[in-house]
Structures are given as structure tokens and as C-alpha cells.
Amino acid sequence: MTQDHIVTERPPATRNDTAGNATARTYEVRTLGCLMNAHDSERMAGLLEDAGYIKADPGAPADLVVFNTCAVRENADNKLYGSLAHLAPIKASRPGMQIAVGGCLAQKDRHIVLDRAPWVDVVFGTHNIGSLPVLLERSRHNQDAQVEILESLRTFPSALPAARDSAYAAWVSISVGCNNSCTFCIVPSLRGKEADRRPGDILAEVQALVEQGVLEVTLLGQNVNSYGVNFADPDPSTGEAPLPRDRGAFAQLLRACGRIEGLERIRFTSPHPAEFTDDVILAMAETPAVCPHLHMPLQSGSDQILKAMRRSYRRDRYLGIIDKVRAAIPDAAITTDIIVGFPGETEHDFEQTLDVVQKARFTSAFTFQYSPRPGTPAADMPDQIPKNVVQQRFERLVALQERISLEGNRSLVGTRQELLVVAGEGRKNATTARISGRARDGRLVHFRPDSADGSVRPGDLVDVEITDAAPHHLIADGPLLQHRRTPAGDASERGQTPTTRGVGLGLPRITVAQAQTPSSAGHPDTACR
């Protein structure tokens, strides 16, 4: 049986209910890992919905559970296999239920997944997301597990349909893969070399999202400010590059996005300090829609450790970028990633990291305890740090950063902030009736939603005055200073999210006729090619 000719006795995305009637199969996608994975999960959901599946209600058992996995940290392995073990008896009691495992861990472990969890039906990698519906049907038809891992990208993921999670904010991939060789990171071996998406395709997707009400986009890449590097790849026939590399491509992309009418907020993640150029800082400062927020991984403040990590910059270079950003954008929030306990890290090296944290005054930091990942050079390095030492250093770093974060947040008490109201990023407090929003600089703010204009919905914009601060959030307990109802808020109220549709790799479209449901009705069919 080939992928082009799938033989089935009934439409593949259906199951028989207790009365013997064919009904659409339900799905759930569980995401482990980074923002890139979260965006890939939207692509998986879009493919499944194109194939006739419908999203399972929260808490309801699904006919299909897809895990989109991470291979960067050890606890991601534990989460996956723990979840698979939990599903084993459920699957045994539900004939026809399927489980699929994709993403970075699947790309790395391949057949190990089936060795540890033989009840899994499909294993697929980072390069063939578009194969998921076909692999599921092949597994159903053959009554056998399907493992398909490709070594290179078949098509850019954004050519695939996406079922978006949010009515007001969206991720847009500008590149996949990475050309760096950090010794602690396995991502380049799993996602491949950097492949950049053409700017016209990116802008078309952003435009389509804005036309459906989206107010904020986040441009995604493993190293966004190297964007454009493979536009100058050598011609295979001549060996010559068609064009010299344009190191200003990412800054130009930011400015072009900023010219799209109706797009109010632009974010990006993550830049690499070695590739950071002054024109990006100017584009941030001169493009009103670009948010005053820079997330730039530090990893270590020690030049010796940065060298061992193969991070092609040093502490002075990093601090120099921050100085330039703050000179151009005084109110910029700067956040970072830091690894504690890298092999060979001495007390002096760690104190160098604390020193950079003191000087940089980060708004917040994602701090990680180093864990060796098989297949990375760092895993085989000598002088692995004892866990108790790593834990102690981690606690010292967190304490310092929390103090700095609190001081920075307290400096905003009394200021006016515009918030994009968000769902799912803070619990509504029964006593205070607070809900949450994100300021333009990315800070989380809990506020009281009293408004003369009616109820405040996710996707609306409100202005508030900050009344209190904590290390990880701000509080605004006064009256709303302004409330702007938006098309994104209207869509949230209707339970609608935007869709972007593409060409699914030339694979067969496996669909079933079904009536529109409230969750799918009214979604514009946009094409981004």
C-alpha cells in the first residue's frame, strides 16, 4: 500500500458509536517543550482537522492522542513515558484508540519509543509532520505500528494547515533548524540545518492572521537574527551563491511586518548574541508595532564556560548589546535563559554569571540546571558537576534574579500600561475577580475587569495603572483607564480561532463529510503559500 492510494472500508477519521453509526474521531495534542513545538502542535491539529478529526472536549477521552515531544531536558523523557504508561490501560479498554508520538524525542529515539511503549501506533519526526494523517490511517489499516523518520525537511511546516489556539496572538515561523553547534544542545541534529522561509510567504501568513482579528504575532526561529542565511546558499549546479548574504534581512522583515495595517504587536524569539546587529535594534526602536521586549539567551556569564559551550560570543559582547538596546529603547524589558552547572563550571565561573545578572538587570530569566543529553558533546565532558552543587548554585541564582525582578517591577507602580487581555495565563481570583493581561513589554499583569463598555474578553485591549508588584507579575486594582473592544475579543467570545491553510506535501487529503460545529464554523479559509 502506498501513501498515494489508501484503501479503507470507511472514512478514516470516523469511528462507530454505540448505535453503529459513523461519527468523527476526536483528537488531543499534548505538547512538551518550546514555543516551536507549540506552533508545530497547531500544525498537527490543522492537519487532523483537515482529515476530518474534531478536537476532543477538555477532560473528555480522545480517540487519538498525539504527543509532540522535547529532547532537550531529561524531564521531558520522563513526562512522555509516564504519560504513555498512564494511557496504556485506557487504550486497552477502548478499541480503536490510537497514540502517536512526534517531535524531537521521536526524531532522536525512533524505535526506542516502541521498545518502551509498544502500544504506540505511530512514531514520526520533526521533518515529516505532514505525514501524520497518512501514518495513522496506515497503522489502522495494517493493524501495525508505523515509524517514519526523515533525515531532512520535506516541506516548510508553515505550508501545512494550522488550527490556532488563540484568537488574538499567533506564532509565525520564519525559519527552522539551526547552524550553531552548542555542545549542550541536541536540536541541530534533530531539526537540521537552518532553512529560512521566504519573506513573501511570512508576510502573507501574517496578513491572513490579521485579517482574522489577530493583534499580536511572534516570529519564531531557533536563531531569528540569522534569518536569510540560506538565501545565499550555493547553486548546486555551479557552486556559486546567487546573492551575497544580506545580514539585514531580519531587520527588514521586522519593518515589513510593522507596515501591516491592524497588526498592533510584534514579538520575536530567540536571537543569538553572536548574530545580533545594530540594524535590528534600530528596527525595534523605529517600528511602533515591535514590542519593547528582547529575549536573548545568555547561558553563562563566564567566558571560559561560553567557550566550552561553543557559544560564539563573550560576556562583554552580550552586555554591549544590552547597553545599545537600552540606549535606543529605555523602557525595554530584557529576559534571558541561563544554564547552571555546565561541566567544568567552577565557583569563579558561576560568580561571573551572577555578575552579569547583576549588571544586566534582567526583567526575568528562565534558569535551568544542566542535565547531560546523550548525543551531545557536553554529555561526555569531564568534570560533571555534582547535583547538590548544581542545586545550591541554582537556588542562589534564582534568589538573585527574583530580587532584581521585584525591584524592576516595583519601579512600574504608578505607571500606565496597555494590556492585551489573555486567557489561561493566570487564574481568576474569586475574591478579587482579577483576570490577566500582557503589557507591551511582556510582563504579566493581573487586573480588575470592571468596564462601562461591557465585559472584558480575551483579545481586548485595556489601559490600567499599576498598583502593586511581585517578582513574576504586576497588579492593577484600580478602575480601568480605557477598554477597547476588538475583533479578536469578538472572536474569543464566539469561541473562534484563526486558521491558516496550506498544501499538505502532496499527500492525499483524507476527509469526511460532516456538519460544521460551533468550533469550526465561520473560520475564513486562508491560504499561505
JSON list of N, CA and C in Angstrom, two decimals, residues 167 212-214 459 485-492:
[
{"chain": "A", "resi": 167, "resn": "ALA", "atom": "N", "xyz": [-7.27, 33.44, 19.58]},
{"chain": "A", "resi": 167, "resn": "ALA", "atom": "CA", "xyz": [-7.93, 34.35, 18.64]},
{"chain": "A", "resi": 167, "resn": "ALA", "atom": "C", "xyz": [-7.15, 35.64, 18.46]},
{"chain": "A", "resi": 212, "resn": "GLN", "atom": "N", "xyz": [-8.06, 38.00, 10.20]},
{"chain": "A", "resi": 212, "resn": "GLN", "atom": "CA", "xyz": [-8.96, 37.21, 11.05]},
{"chain": "A", "resi": 212, "resn": "GLN", "atom": "C", "xyz": [-9.00, 37.73, 12.48]},
{"chain": "A", "resi": 213, "resn": "GLY", "atom": "N", "xyz": [-8.40, 38.89, 12.72]},
{"chain": "A", "resi": 213, "resn": "GLY", "atom": "CA", "xyz": [-8.51, 39.52, 14.02]},
{"chain": "A", "resi": 213, "resn": "GLY", "atom": "C", "xyz": [-7.29, 39.47, 14.91]},
{"chain": "A", "resi": 214, "resn": "VAL", "atom": "N", "xyz": [-6.26, 38.74, 14.52]},
{"chain": "A", "resi": 214, "resn": "VAL", "atom": "CA", "xyz": [-5.07, 38.62, 15.36]},
{"chain": "A", "resi": 214, "resn": "VAL", "atom": "C", "xyz": [-4.40, 39.98, 15.54]},
{"chain": "A", "resi": 459, "resn": "GLY", "atom": "N", "xyz": [-8.37, 39.08, 24.22]},
{"chain": "A", "resi": 459, "resn": "GLY", "atom": "CA", "xyz": [-8.22, 39.72, 22.92]},
{"chain": "A", "resi": 459, "resn": "GLY", "atom": "C", "xyz": [-8.55, 41.19, 22.93]},
{"chain": "A", "resi": 485, "resn": "ARG", "atom": "N", "xyz": [-12.73, 47.30, 22.82]},
{"chain": "A", "resi": 485, "resn": "ARG", "atom": "CA", "xyz": [-13.21, 46.01, 22.34]},
{"chain": "A", "resi": 485, "resn": "ARG", "atom": "C", "xyz": [-12.67, 45.80, 20.92]},
{"chain": "A", "resi": 486, "resn": "THR", "atom": "N", "xyz": [-12.21, 44.60, 20.64]},
{"chain": "A", "resi": 486, "resn": "THR", "atom": "CA", "xyz": [-11.52, 44.32, 19.39]},
{"chain": "A", "resi": 486, "resn": "THR", "atom": "C", "xyz": [-12.17, 43.16, 18.64]},
{"chain": "A", "resi": 487, "resn": "PRO", "atom": "N", "xyz": [-11.90, 43.04, 17.33]},
{"chain": "A", "resi": 487, "resn": "PRO", "atom": "CA", "xyz": [-12.36, 41.84, 16.61]},
{"chain": "A", "resi": 487, "resn": "PRO", "atom": "C", "xyz": [-11.81, 40.55, 17.22]},
{"chain": "A", "resi": 488, "resn": "ALA", "atom": "N", "xyz": [-10.61, 40.61, 17.78]},
{"chain": "A", "resi": 488, "resn": "ALA", "atom": "CA", "xyz": [-10.06, 39.42, 18.44]},
{"chain": "A", "resi": 488, "resn": "ALA", "atom": "C", "xyz": [-10.90, 39.05, 19.66]},
{"chain": "A", "resi": 489, "resn": "GLY", "atom": "N", "xyz": [-11.34, 40.07, 20.40]},
{"chain": "A", "resi": 489, "resn": "GLY", "atom": "CA", "xyz": [-12.23, 39.80, 21.53]},
{"chain": "A", "resi": 489, "resn": "GLY", "atom": "C", "xyz": [-13.56, 39.24, 21.08]},
{"chain": "A", "resi": 490, "resn": "ASP", "atom": "N", "xyz": [-14.09, 39.76, 19.96]},
{"chain": "A", "resi": 490, "resn": "ASP", "atom": "CA", "xyz": [-15.34, 39.20, 19.41]},
{"chain": "A", "resi": 490, "resn": "ASP", "atom": "C", "xyz": [-15.16, 37.73, 19.07]},
{"chain": "A", "resi": 491, "resn": "ALA", "atom": "N", "xyz": [-14.02, 37.40, 18.44]},
{"chain": "A", "resi": 491, "resn": "ALA", "atom": "CA", "xyz": [-13.77, 36.01, 18.06]},
{"chain": "A", "resi": 491, "resn": "ALA", "atom": "C", "xyz": [-13.63, 35.13, 19.29]},
{"chain": "A", "resi": 492, "resn": "SER", "atom": "N", "xyz": [-12.94, 35.63, 20.32]},
{"chain": "A", "resi": 492, "resn": "SER", "atom": "CA", "xyz": [-12.81, 34.87, 21.56]},
{"chain": "A", "resi": 492, "resn": "SER", "atom": "C", "xyz": [-14.17, 34.58, 22.17]}
]
